Short mmCIF file of C-alpha atoms and ligand atoms in Angstrom, two decimals:
data_model
loop_
_atom_site.label_atom_id
_atom_site.label_comp_id
_atom_site.label_asym_id
_atom_site.label_seq_id
_atom_site.Cartn_x
_atom_site.Cartn_y
_atom_site.Cartn_z
CA MET A 1 0.13 0.02 0.02
CA ALA A 2 1.35 3.30 -0.90
CA VAL A 3 1.35 5.62 2.21
CA ASN A 4 2.00 9.36 1.84
CA TYR A 5 4.90 9.59 4.16
CA GLU A 6 5.16 13.24 3.66
CA ASP A 7 1.23 14.88 4.59
CA GLN A 8 1.16 14.65 8.04
CA THR A 9 -2.76 14.19 8.28
CA ILE A 10 -2.19 11.00 5.92
CA LEU A 11 0.45 9.48 8.05
CA PHE A 12 -0.87 10.30 11.63
CA ASP A 13 -4.28 8.71 10.34
CA PHE A 14 -2.53 5.34 8.73
CA VAL A 15 -0.75 4.42 12.05
CA VAL A 16 -2.21 5.68 15.14
CA LYS A 17 -6.37 5.64 13.48
CA GLN A 18 -5.92 2.79 11.29
CA GLY A 19 -4.06 0.83 13.21
CA ASN A 20 -1.62 0.35 10.82
CA GLY A 21 0.88 0.99 13.79
CA VAL A 22 4.55 1.35 13.33
CA LYS A 23 4.68 -2.10 11.80
CA GLY A 24 2.50 -1.26 9.12
CA LEU A 25 4.26 1.81 7.94
CA ILE A 26 7.99 -0.22 7.99
CA ASP A 27 5.94 -3.41 5.79
CA SER A 28 4.86 -0.32 3.99
CA GLY A 29 8.37 -0.24 2.43
CA MET A 30 9.16 3.64 4.96
CA SER A 31 13.18 3.82 4.62
CA CYS A 32 13.34 7.22 6.35
CA VAL A 33 11.64 8.26 9.66
CA PRO A 34 8.85 10.45 9.07
CA GLN A 35 8.62 14.01 11.08
CA PRO A 36 6.11 12.85 13.28
CA PHE A 37 8.60 10.31 14.87
CA VAL A 38 11.91 12.75 14.78
CA GLN A 39 11.61 13.88 18.39
CA PRO A 40 13.38 17.35 19.73
CA PRO A 41 17.01 17.34 20.36
CA SER A 42 16.41 16.97 24.05
CA GLU A 43 15.07 13.57 23.96
CA ARG A 44 17.33 11.80 21.60
CA ILE A 45 19.44 9.33 22.56
CA ALA A 46 22.24 9.84 20.73
CA THR A 47 25.12 7.94 21.57
CA LEU A 48 24.96 4.13 23.13
CA ASN A 49 25.57 4.93 26.38
CA GLY A 50 28.68 2.25 27.49
CA GLN A 51 27.91 2.40 31.04
CA THR A 52 26.58 -0.71 32.90
CA CYS A 53 24.31 0.02 35.83
CA GLU A 54 24.01 -2.24 39.15
CA ALA A 55 21.18 -3.85 37.82
CA ALA A 56 23.47 -5.85 36.06
CA GLN A 57 23.84 -8.01 38.94
CA PRO A 58 20.69 -9.90 39.37
CA ILE A 59 19.52 -10.64 42.21
CA ASP A 60 18.66 -14.34 43.67
CA LEU A 61 14.85 -15.15 44.72
CA SER A 62 15.78 -18.46 45.37
CA GLN A 63 17.47 -17.03 48.49
CA LEU A 64 15.20 -14.95 50.06
CA ASP A 65 13.22 -17.31 52.49
CA GLY A 66 16.28 -19.38 53.46
CA PRO A 67 19.28 -18.75 55.49
CA HIS A 68 20.11 -15.62 53.28
CA HIS A 69 16.93 -13.65 53.83
CA LYS A 70 18.67 -10.65 55.67
CA GLU A 71 21.53 -10.22 52.76
CA VAL A 72 18.53 -10.64 49.85
CA ALA A 73 15.84 -8.65 51.54
CA LYS A 74 19.14 -6.00 51.86
CA GLN A 75 19.99 -6.04 48.26
CA ILE A 76 16.36 -5.47 47.50
CA VAL A 77 15.86 -2.78 49.94
CA GLU A 78 18.75 -1.02 48.25
CA ALA A 79 18.11 -1.00 44.91
CA ALA A 80 14.37 0.28 45.59
CA GLU A 81 16.20 3.01 47.61
CA THR A 82 18.74 4.05 44.40
CA LEU A 83 17.95 2.95 41.51
CA GLY A 84 14.32 1.96 41.65
CA PHE A 85 15.57 -1.05 39.37
CA PHE A 86 16.71 -4.17 39.90
CA GLN A 87 16.79 -7.55 37.79
CA VAL A 88 15.91 -10.93 39.26
CA VAL A 89 16.43 -14.09 38.53
CA ASN A 90 15.01 -17.96 40.14
CA HIS A 91 11.89 -16.09 40.17
CA GLY A 92 9.72 -18.66 40.11
CA VAL A 93 8.40 -18.28 36.24
CA SER A 94 9.79 -20.91 33.76
CA ILE A 95 12.46 -20.22 31.93
CA GLU A 96 10.16 -22.02 28.54
CA LEU A 97 7.26 -19.15 29.54
CA LEU A 98 10.18 -16.52 28.98
CA GLU A 99 10.04 -17.79 25.87
CA LEU A 100 6.57 -18.22 24.34
CA LEU A 101 5.93 -14.60 25.51
CA LYS A 102 8.79 -13.43 23.25
CA THR A 103 7.24 -15.73 20.89
CA SER A 104 3.26 -15.07 21.17
CA ALA A 105 4.08 -11.06 21.72
CA HIS A 106 6.01 -11.58 17.64
CA GLU A 107 3.30 -13.37 17.20
CA PHE A 108 0.34 -11.22 17.72
CA PHE A 109 2.23 -8.07 16.33
CA ALA A 110 2.98 -10.13 13.02
CA GLN A 111 -0.66 -10.31 12.13
CA PRO A 112 -2.46 -8.28 9.11
CA PRO A 113 -3.45 -4.65 10.94
CA GLU A 114 -6.93 -5.04 10.28
CA LYS A 115 -6.70 -8.70 12.68
CA LYS A 116 -4.80 -5.79 15.62
CA ALA A 117 -7.42 -2.59 14.64
CA ILE A 118 -9.92 -3.93 16.27
CA TYR A 119 -8.47 -3.38 19.67
CA LEU A 120 -8.31 0.12 19.08
CA LYS A 121 -9.87 1.93 21.61
CA GLU A 122 -12.64 2.90 19.93
CA VAL A 123 -14.29 0.35 18.96
CA SER A 124 -12.71 -2.48 21.03
CA PRO A 125 -15.37 -5.82 21.55
CA SER A 126 -13.70 -5.69 25.65
CA LYS A 127 -12.84 -3.16 27.46
CA LEU A 128 -10.37 -5.28 28.74
CA VAL A 129 -8.40 -5.39 25.70
CA LYS A 130 -6.46 -1.96 23.79
CA TYR A 131 -3.99 -1.74 20.88
CA GLY A 132 -2.06 1.24 19.67
CA THR A 133 0.71 3.10 19.13
CA SER A 134 2.46 5.34 21.44
CA PHE A 135 0.86 6.66 25.06
CA VAL A 136 -1.19 9.89 24.01
CA PRO A 137 -0.06 10.16 20.08
CA GLU A 138 -2.71 13.07 20.20
CA LYS A 139 -0.94 14.81 22.48
CA GLU A 140 2.91 14.23 21.72
CA LYS A 141 4.91 16.56 19.93
CA ALA A 142 6.59 13.37 18.59
CA ILE A 143 5.19 9.63 18.50
CA GLU A 144 6.73 6.86 20.29
CA TRP A 145 8.32 4.62 17.47
CA LYS A 146 6.03 1.54 19.61
CA ASP A 147 2.79 -0.56 19.07
CA TYR A 148 1.22 -2.17 22.24
CA VAL A 149 -1.72 -4.43 23.35
CA SER A 150 -2.46 -4.24 26.94
CA MET A 151 -4.74 -6.64 28.81
CA LEU A 152 -6.42 -5.58 32.11
CA TYR A 153 -7.04 -8.80 34.21
CA THR A 154 -10.31 -9.00 35.99
CA ASN A 155 -10.23 -12.95 36.53
CA ASP A 156 -8.90 -16.22 34.67
CA HIS A 157 -12.33 -16.47 32.80
CA GLU A 158 -12.67 -12.91 31.51
CA ALA A 159 -8.73 -12.95 30.50
CA LEU A 160 -9.13 -16.22 28.42
CA GLN A 161 -12.56 -14.84 26.76
CA HIS A 162 -11.53 -11.35 25.63
CA TRP A 163 -8.19 -11.55 25.42
CA PRO A 164 -5.95 -11.69 22.13
CA GLN A 165 -5.90 -15.64 20.60
CA PRO A 166 -2.29 -15.46 20.21
CA CYS A 167 -1.28 -14.71 23.68
CA ARG A 168 -3.85 -14.74 25.70
CA GLU A 169 -2.76 -18.37 27.34
CA VAL A 170 0.80 -17.18 28.05
CA ALA A 171 -0.13 -13.97 28.83
CA LEU A 172 -2.18 -15.00 31.75
CA ALA A 173 -0.08 -17.65 32.78
CA PHE A 174 2.74 -15.39 33.06
CA LEU A 175 0.59 -13.01 35.12
CA LYS A 176 -0.10 -15.88 37.53
CA SER A 177 3.03 -17.70 38.07
CA SER A 178 4.58 -13.89 38.99
CA MET A 179 1.76 -12.18 41.20
CA GLN A 180 3.14 -14.26 44.04
CA MET A 181 6.61 -13.11 43.83
CA VAL A 182 5.62 -9.63 42.89
CA LYS A 183 3.50 -9.32 46.66
CA ARG A 184 6.30 -11.28 48.12
CA VAL A 185 8.74 -8.11 46.88
CA VAL A 186 6.56 -5.99 48.09
CA GLU A 187 6.31 -7.43 51.34
CA VAL A 188 9.68 -7.20 51.75
CA LEU A 189 9.50 -4.07 50.92
CA MET A 190 7.12 -3.49 53.65
CA GLU A 191 8.56 -5.15 56.19
CA ASP A 192 11.82 -2.49 56.25
CA VAL A 193 10.07 0.81 57.03
CA GLY A 194 7.87 -1.89 59.47
CA VAL A 195 4.80 -2.78 57.78
CA ARG A 196 2.61 -5.39 57.95
CA LEU A 197 0.32 -5.34 55.04
CA GLU A 198 -3.50 -7.12 56.24
CA GLU A 199 -4.10 -9.19 53.32
CA GLU A 200 -6.80 -7.64 52.23
CA ARG A 201 -4.76 -3.97 52.20
CA MET A 202 -2.41 -6.10 50.45
CA ASN A 203 -4.92 -7.01 47.76
CA SER A 204 -6.49 -3.45 47.21
CA LEU A 205 -3.21 -2.52 46.84
CA MET A 206 -2.28 -4.36 43.96
CA GLY A 207 -5.49 -5.23 42.40
CA THR A 208 -4.93 -3.30 39.20
CA LYS A 209 -3.19 -6.01 37.08
CA MET A 210 -2.58 -5.36 33.38
CA VAL A 211 0.15 -6.99 30.82
CA ASN A 212 0.92 -5.69 28.35
CA MET A 213 2.98 -6.28 24.78
CA ASN A 214 4.85 -4.38 23.71
CA TYR A 215 6.78 -3.97 20.07
CA TYR A 216 9.13 -1.30 19.22
CA PRO A 217 9.57 -1.96 15.18
CA THR A 218 13.48 -2.06 13.83
CA CYS A 219 13.93 2.14 13.11
CA PRO A 220 16.23 2.88 10.20
CA SER A 221 17.46 5.81 12.26
CA PRO A 222 17.07 5.39 15.52
CA GLU A 223 19.25 8.44 16.58
CA LEU A 224 15.85 10.45 15.46
CA THR A 225 13.41 8.85 17.36
CA ILE A 226 12.96 6.67 20.74
CA GLY A 227 10.96 4.10 21.52
CA VAL A 228 9.38 4.91 24.90
CA GLY A 229 9.65 8.58 26.19
CA ARG A 230 11.36 9.77 29.52
CA HIS A 231 8.88 8.78 32.47
CA SER A 232 7.76 6.46 35.58
CA ASP A 233 5.38 3.81 35.71
CA MET A 234 2.23 4.66 37.71
CA GLY A 235 1.44 1.82 39.94
CA MET A 236 3.40 -0.18 42.81
CA LEU A 237 5.83 -2.87 41.29
CA THR A 238 6.19 -3.62 37.33
CA VAL A 239 7.52 -6.59 35.94
CA LEU A 240 9.51 -6.58 32.63
CA LEU A 241 9.89 -9.82 29.90
CA GLN A 242 13.06 -8.01 27.92
CA ASP A 243 14.54 -9.69 24.82
CA GLY A 244 18.08 -9.61 23.82
CA ILE A 245 17.40 -6.81 21.70
CA GLY A 246 18.24 -4.47 24.65
CA GLY A 247 17.68 -0.54 25.06
CA LEU A 248 16.15 0.29 28.50
CA TYR A 249 17.61 2.90 30.55
CA VAL A 250 17.53 4.13 33.33
CA ARG A 251 17.75 7.48 35.13
CA LEU A 252 20.74 7.70 37.26
CA ASP A 253 20.84 10.43 40.62
CA ASN A 254 23.99 11.89 38.88
CA GLY A 255 21.43 12.85 35.66
CA ASP A 256 23.46 9.62 33.54
CA TRP A 257 21.26 7.08 31.90
CA ALA A 258 22.67 3.26 32.34
CA GLU A 259 21.14 0.22 30.33
CA ILE A 260 19.93 -2.29 31.99
CA PRO A 261 21.10 -5.05 30.32
CA PRO A 262 19.11 -8.35 28.87
CA LEU A 263 19.92 -11.13 30.94
CA ASN A 264 19.37 -14.15 29.83
CA GLY A 265 16.55 -15.98 32.31
CA ALA A 266 15.82 -12.71 34.47
CA LEU A 267 12.69 -10.50 35.20
CA VAL A 268 13.79 -7.11 35.58
CA ILE A 269 11.21 -5.06 38.49
CA ASN A 270 11.24 -1.88 38.96
CA VAL A 271 9.57 0.62 41.62
CA GLY A 272 6.33 2.82 40.51
CA ASP A 273 4.52 5.92 41.33
CA THR A 274 2.26 4.82 44.12
CA LEU A 275 5.37 2.74 45.81
CA GLN A 276 7.24 5.97 46.15
CA ILE A 277 4.21 7.77 47.76
CA LEU A 278 3.09 5.10 50.20
CA SER A 279 6.32 4.96 51.00
CA ASN A 280 7.17 8.75 51.25
CA GLY A 281 9.67 9.31 49.04
CA LYS A 282 12.42 6.31 50.80
CA TYR A 283 11.68 4.04 47.25
CA LYS A 284 12.33 5.59 43.86
CA SER A 285 10.41 5.09 40.73
CA ALA A 286 12.10 5.00 38.53
CA GLU A 287 13.07 7.07 35.59
CA HIS A 288 13.32 5.85 32.29
CA ARG A 289 12.65 5.07 28.48
CA VAL A 290 14.14 2.88 25.71
CA ARG A 291 15.93 3.44 22.97
CA THR A 292 15.08 2.49 19.10
CA THR A 293 17.33 0.31 16.97
CA ASN A 294 18.27 -0.97 13.67
CA ILE A 295 19.07 -4.40 13.96
CA GLY A 296 15.74 -6.25 14.88
CA SER A 297 12.45 -6.14 15.85
CA ARG A 298 12.24 -5.77 20.17
CA VAL A 299 9.30 -7.01 22.22
CA SER A 300 9.14 -6.47 25.54
CA VAL A 301 6.34 -7.54 28.47
CA PRO A 302 5.65 -5.43 31.41
CA ILE A 303 3.35 -6.69 34.15
CA PHE A 304 2.45 -4.01 35.95
CA THR A 305 0.22 -4.02 38.95
CA ALA A 306 -1.42 -0.40 41.00
CA PRO A 307 -4.17 -0.20 43.28
CA ASN A 308 -7.61 -0.72 42.43
CA PRO A 309 -8.80 2.60 41.36
CA SER A 310 -11.10 2.79 44.45
CA GLU A 311 -8.27 2.83 46.48
CA LYS A 312 -7.31 6.06 48.89
CA ILE A 313 -3.13 5.86 48.47
CA GLY A 314 -0.64 8.30 50.56
CA PRO A 315 2.21 7.78 52.84
CA LEU A 316 1.40 5.24 54.92
CA PRO A 317 1.04 6.64 58.85
CA GLN A 318 3.88 4.71 59.96
CA VAL A 319 6.15 5.85 57.72
CA VAL A 320 5.12 9.34 58.15
CA LYS A 321 5.28 9.42 61.85
CA ARG A 322 9.25 8.29 61.42
CA ASP A 323 9.73 10.86 58.90
CA GLY A 324 8.02 13.31 60.59
CA VAL A 325 6.59 15.00 57.54
CA ALA A 326 3.94 13.76 54.68
CA ARG A 327 5.49 14.20 51.40
CA TYR A 328 2.84 12.89 49.44
CA LYS A 329 -1.26 13.69 50.02
CA GLU A 330 -3.39 11.04 50.23
CA LEU A 331 -6.12 10.87 47.04
CA LEU A 332 -8.07 8.52 45.32
CA PHE A 333 -5.90 6.07 42.92
CA GLN A 334 -8.40 6.77 40.18
CA ASP A 335 -7.51 10.46 40.32
CA TYR A 336 -4.27 9.74 39.77
CA MET A 337 -4.68 7.34 37.01
CA ASN A 338 -6.55 9.49 35.26
CA ASN A 339 -4.10 12.52 35.71
CA PHE A 340 -0.94 9.96 34.48
CA PHE A 341 -2.72 9.28 31.06
CA SER A 342 -4.18 12.31 30.46
CA GLN A 343 -0.59 14.13 29.50
CA PRO A 344 2.58 12.92 27.59
CA HIS A 345 4.99 10.59 29.43
CA ASP A 346 7.70 13.24 31.08
CA GLY A 347 9.76 12.02 33.39
CA LYS A 348 8.38 12.03 37.16
CA LYS A 349 6.32 15.14 35.90
CA SER A 350 3.36 12.54 37.25
CA LEU A 351 4.07 12.52 40.71
CA ASP A 352 3.68 16.21 41.37
CA PHE A 353 0.06 15.41 41.10
CA ALA A 354 0.99 13.98 44.62
CA ARG A 355 2.98 15.70 46.50
CA ALA A 356 1.90 17.74 49.36
CA ASP A 357 2.11 21.35 49.22
C1 OGA B 1 6.29 -0.06 30.11
C2 OGA B 1 7.91 0.63 29.65
C3 OGA B 1 9.60 -0.78 28.39
C4 OGA B 1 10.53 -1.75 27.82
O1 OGA B 1 6.02 0.07 28.96
O2 OGA B 1 6.19 1.27 30.68
O3 OGA B 1 8.97 1.06 30.42
O4 OGA B 1 11.39 -2.56 27.90
N1 OGA B 1 8.81 -0.50 29.05
O5 OGA B 1 9.63 -1.98 27.24
NI1 NI B 2 7.31 2.58 31.81
#
């Protein structure tokens, strides 16, 4: 199909509104990045950053509930307090499943556009499933070089009924086999601030669960585009499977960016805004972004965990008592979420919404 790359309205309609995605653009033979994807210089990732980061050393979760509990818990706490990112191995999710997830992500996006476009927000047969390109393309100065499908979890039955065919079973298996591990990590983080969450409260704080599949098509000029712009995740913890291509960067305290290197068999975990708010700032939601590449198409599969929309979130009383000040106000998670999704990615600006005046 001939696409007029020069006309920005036609291009936007083709990629975003008709659901051809960035992948459709590449498949149509495009060989030069069109203007709407060209990032302002300040957002480009010009040089490949050689910095390795602490998250290159994975934490062995099989040691968490044995004689080495203290050491492992300390590694988790320290990572959450500093980088906000770490990688884990022996996490309880089978390596075969991780491989299947990457294959089925490729399978989903390899489908013809009309098979994916049925899940565009405006027409999706299910509120649980949404397919699209970039984050909020209508509001962004430049569109992110990424197609995605997101699958919200309510229960097993609905997931198997409504999630898209090529990935429903594996995505559900991934969610179910990681939830216990994620909750255990949250418990460890809470223990360190002297908080034991009742089961009911834990379930409410982790009540929103979503599995995404991200597809970053190969890009002819990676230096002009970004896969995902600078942002933090809004929820509690994100668990992420990335493939071997690489390109996930986290911001360090000194402002530099370091890559979270792909490690076969490992899962990446990062702290979201909600956990930063609950811990009154002790745990850092990590600012991160994704580079594009011309060596191949990259897939990643994050699981986002967040509170129920009706849950009130704010710094935990025990932590405020210890700190002598509440750095964030109490708010309804629904309001935080609405604000988060109403604006383009802009680093950690999302947290301003919760900051105490
Ligand atoms: C995200 C994200 C990183 C990646 O989806 O929020 O940061 O590696 N993804 O795809
Ligand atoms: Ni993210």
